[in-house]
């Protein structure tokens, strides 16, 4: 177990090293950060001077070396726009994004499991066909369109739900701003979560359906029937548990990917999370923030993957994580 | 109790159909038989005969769209043939227990044995969890699982195959059923375990006065445990009688040929008797001696001659696999798949390797074929140590040494046509000109293995298991090999198909002067096929000897044990053998 | 959601007793950006100026009719060509409680001179001479006509409040880009609002300054929440759903929607930002020929671009400054005439045309990419084949500065709200030393224009000055120094009860302190 974690840690560090190098290497192509920082009538000479102050005129390796020297101390640079350490900015935005992803994940789980299971058990019913038909459609609709549509229907026409932002937040654990603990915050979560979930939901329904169909054709399900078990127990214990194994591996990684998908959702809903922040940072050529974001997202991927493997190990008794004593 | 009403289970004129768009396929037609309390009735036949379908139909487990079209299934006089849903669920487990073929797949890998036992008891007998738990322990004991308290908490993967099948039996008995349907309960198990499981089923049925339908394709199993036998052929019950009568005096033509096809352990025959009743192989024979197939690469052969008639010398080969990785060397665990193995294979002979699963036979084969690199030791082929060659240097030897794998389903690329599958090695080794010459050779090969040249355009999934194994053989022959390794080539096949394939291999060896290494866990097959045999256990080669000598006077204790477990059908009818005509050679 | 405002009104009435009589209300604003900093001198941008007008007060400010309105300075007189005397209102206090004096103005002026962004505006000025606590002279190096224009940028800061060191040991008045300085976080001005909450990029909350000096203002908004909403559709949706009360900008595609909606109003004003194309004479020999440049001007159908691409949401331009600016000449209209264009090409010997490159941003100006594509299509008709490349603004400006293409697009708004500023940056001979012609990527250089410009910048007689500036526009028109396309209009959307029409202006810093929300 320890060995497994140690190995993952090293892998994670390597991933982040590579990400930092690549993102650092491309930052010159992102544009000129000065242009977004100064007014139009600032002369070129003054801009040069500012560039010098920022160290933007140093050779690439010098800049990267300086960055790495600070990075090992946990300093990923200072955002040009926020004027704060990039990592602090991102960590400040992280709760909003994580709550969005959490809400979407919850929605996906709550909807996709019953829908997928239903489609697997009743392949011929019109409802299954409707779900599967919709899921094909759902995969092909861009999230931006879904979001605008939702806003139009639920905010403008019906006026039920707010159209943007996070609404009221409460402080929990001292510094975590959460929208889960009051009505306004929850209302604000609904549309963004649905939009974000809409990307993955069809995928999950189809995945669960096909895995469930497979599980229902296994010998142990047949044996469970022969044992005289009730169908509900067979479906929801025997088949579903096995269905969840591949769903956890694929799904876990997908949920990690969802952190990246938040960029679109957050920008449509003006959601103050790190995806939206990233988009803005790109527009503003806020290079330190861009680099830090990419590194943090890389770290999230590694963490999610590790968690997925740990959960998988918990559910599947045949898996022993490397290093765990038998 | 009178015969008409007193039977435990009586099946009357049962017809089972599988309707489809193309019409209705009849899987079982007009089958009638009965089972008494405490009696074991064997249901024997080859795949597709409909024997498993009957078992499934009894408890409404036919896979859709199968249905019972007509007939009755009377369980103690009550007709259960058309019960569905909740009604049949009350019978499943509670009155009829079921044992499936493969204990590896019939237990849910994610649930503990306790969960799976207790849920069965609760579903069938009801009662409290506590009672169910106590009964579970009792059941575990009665099927002979040691340390039941500990074992209950474990998961299926922590059990060996035999132990799992015991668990399956325990589950089948959990609801105190009156009848057990055992569908090929020992097919997936090693020989040494088979016997124990059959014994267990027999004892339990006797003790508890439980009736049993034992579905199998294995005449050995029938001979060992059944009281009566019903022989199925293509959905029909062709013959029924006491076991002794069926084995010794089979009435029906099919039964006779089925019995004769069982590899003999008592005598070595020149050829395998085939189940001629069903077989109609159409093939065009070719004159191999003058064909491309018979022409060896002279220069290479001259350069690499067998020394003193020994083509292959395996010398002190070791290979271990890591079973547990760890940071520190001392914490790592290994299994020795090949432990100081040495033997020789003479040119033109068939060398057999026998042993139970996990004994390391396949590992040796893969080392010789170059799929594994040994940790130490050498593989000397006609004077060249293969283990020291680079991948590139090895290519001409790969052409010389070919392999036929156990599973004909997974060893063929499903996206390639049969023609392409066979032509691929010819192209790779540039053995013939592309185009017409290669196409001609492929067509001849397909003809020669009995598939017919026309089958080249088809894809693997369009063929049966036996036909696919023929494709594998044709592919292996396409490089004109000198040395052919067959790794359990027939263990996935029916007995009749097995005979065809083994005969084909024998013929090819005669015609082409092939040297063969034949790997199997099936002792009778080894005896029929091999000139010399090596016995393996736990990665070690424990004994090597001439086949007849080894079977007659085994030296090693393990060899003796293995031989004693071989199913004996001593009273088999020899009728089928005598009628075997000499000209019946499939490919001569 | 809609009831929120009313709720806000109710609570405000109950909890606070406001000095002015009108019903107090709260306002939710959604702009496309929020201020980068609370330091008014850190960046010269629309968002900063919008913030400055809320938290600080200028000496004077623009009226809708392009005249000046006294604010902190209640009156002023020109003493001579170089000096203007200002009289500060008395009794005004900063948010900190410190009184406003001429010293604060001087302090602020000096700080502006050190601001990279603002120093250009105050470059003509030398010093402020404090006469007494409420009187001072603003002095220029030479005669300078635009002293009042510059005074609109002078938002006096609380010099006492910004003195000393902060907890980090940095001087409180430190002015540094992306420096997280004291001033960037803690404003103290005299303005109608104080900042009560700020989360950068998410939300800024302004609360009415109860001691605000302007008791005559009818403004009744006691609480403003500013949320930046970047996406156009989301911003519009937020207004339509009632989540916010006031938005800017409104994309042209949504104008009719907001107009049709019974609960919302659309307010548009002709803008002052000129969108133009610069033809690089240093890269393309043909562009040195006036006739070819004119041919390009004749070939481009400004009106069609305004009508079809901008959906009427722009004013087709034939010169730099819009109507109302000093140099505006009514006759200099857009000149679309394809026949004339072809003829000019023929005369210049380019009948067969040539191939050139062009770049434009794709997320900076309204429909910038579509406009560039339309232009490319129009030029093809006089056989000028255009290889067009568009890119996001972040990548665009470095390319622009490198002058990588033969035709480059730029939009310009005059910081001084004056015609001369356009010429200074876009059409004067490029001169690195003085910074003139900094954005003149076409390389057009006409000494006569530079001379007229220099004269105009010294001419304090506004009538004479207007003549000079008009002559400049005429020369530029005749020379086809650049290709003017249009002035982008401005559009705001608001709920009907929010009377924004009274407070918005072409500079786009709505005077929200004077905003009235009806019951």
Short mmCIF file of C-alpha atoms in Angstrom, two decimals, chain C residues 14 65 133 140 222 271 284-285 290 312 359 388 454:
data_model
loop_
_atom_site.label_atom_id
_atom_site.label_comp_id
_atom_site.label_asym_id
_atom_site.label_seq_id
_atom_site.Cartn_x
_atom_site.Cartn_y
_atom_site.Cartn_z
CA UNK C 14 -35.96 50.01 7.53
CA UNK C 65 -23.24 67.55 -24.65
CA UNK C 133 -6.47 75.03 0.82
CA UNK C 140 1.51 73.21 -18.48
CA UNK C 222 -27.61 52.86 -1.78
CA UNK C 271 -19.68 55.64 -29.88
CA UNK C 284 3.94 47.27 -49.78
CA UNK C 285 5.31 49.52 -52.45
CA UNK C 290 -1.89 57.78 -52.74
CA UNK C 312 -26.80 49.12 -37.65
CA UNK C 359 -4.33 40.52 -39.70
CA UNK C 388 -6.35 37.15 -43.90
CA UNK C 454 1.81 70.52 -32.96
#
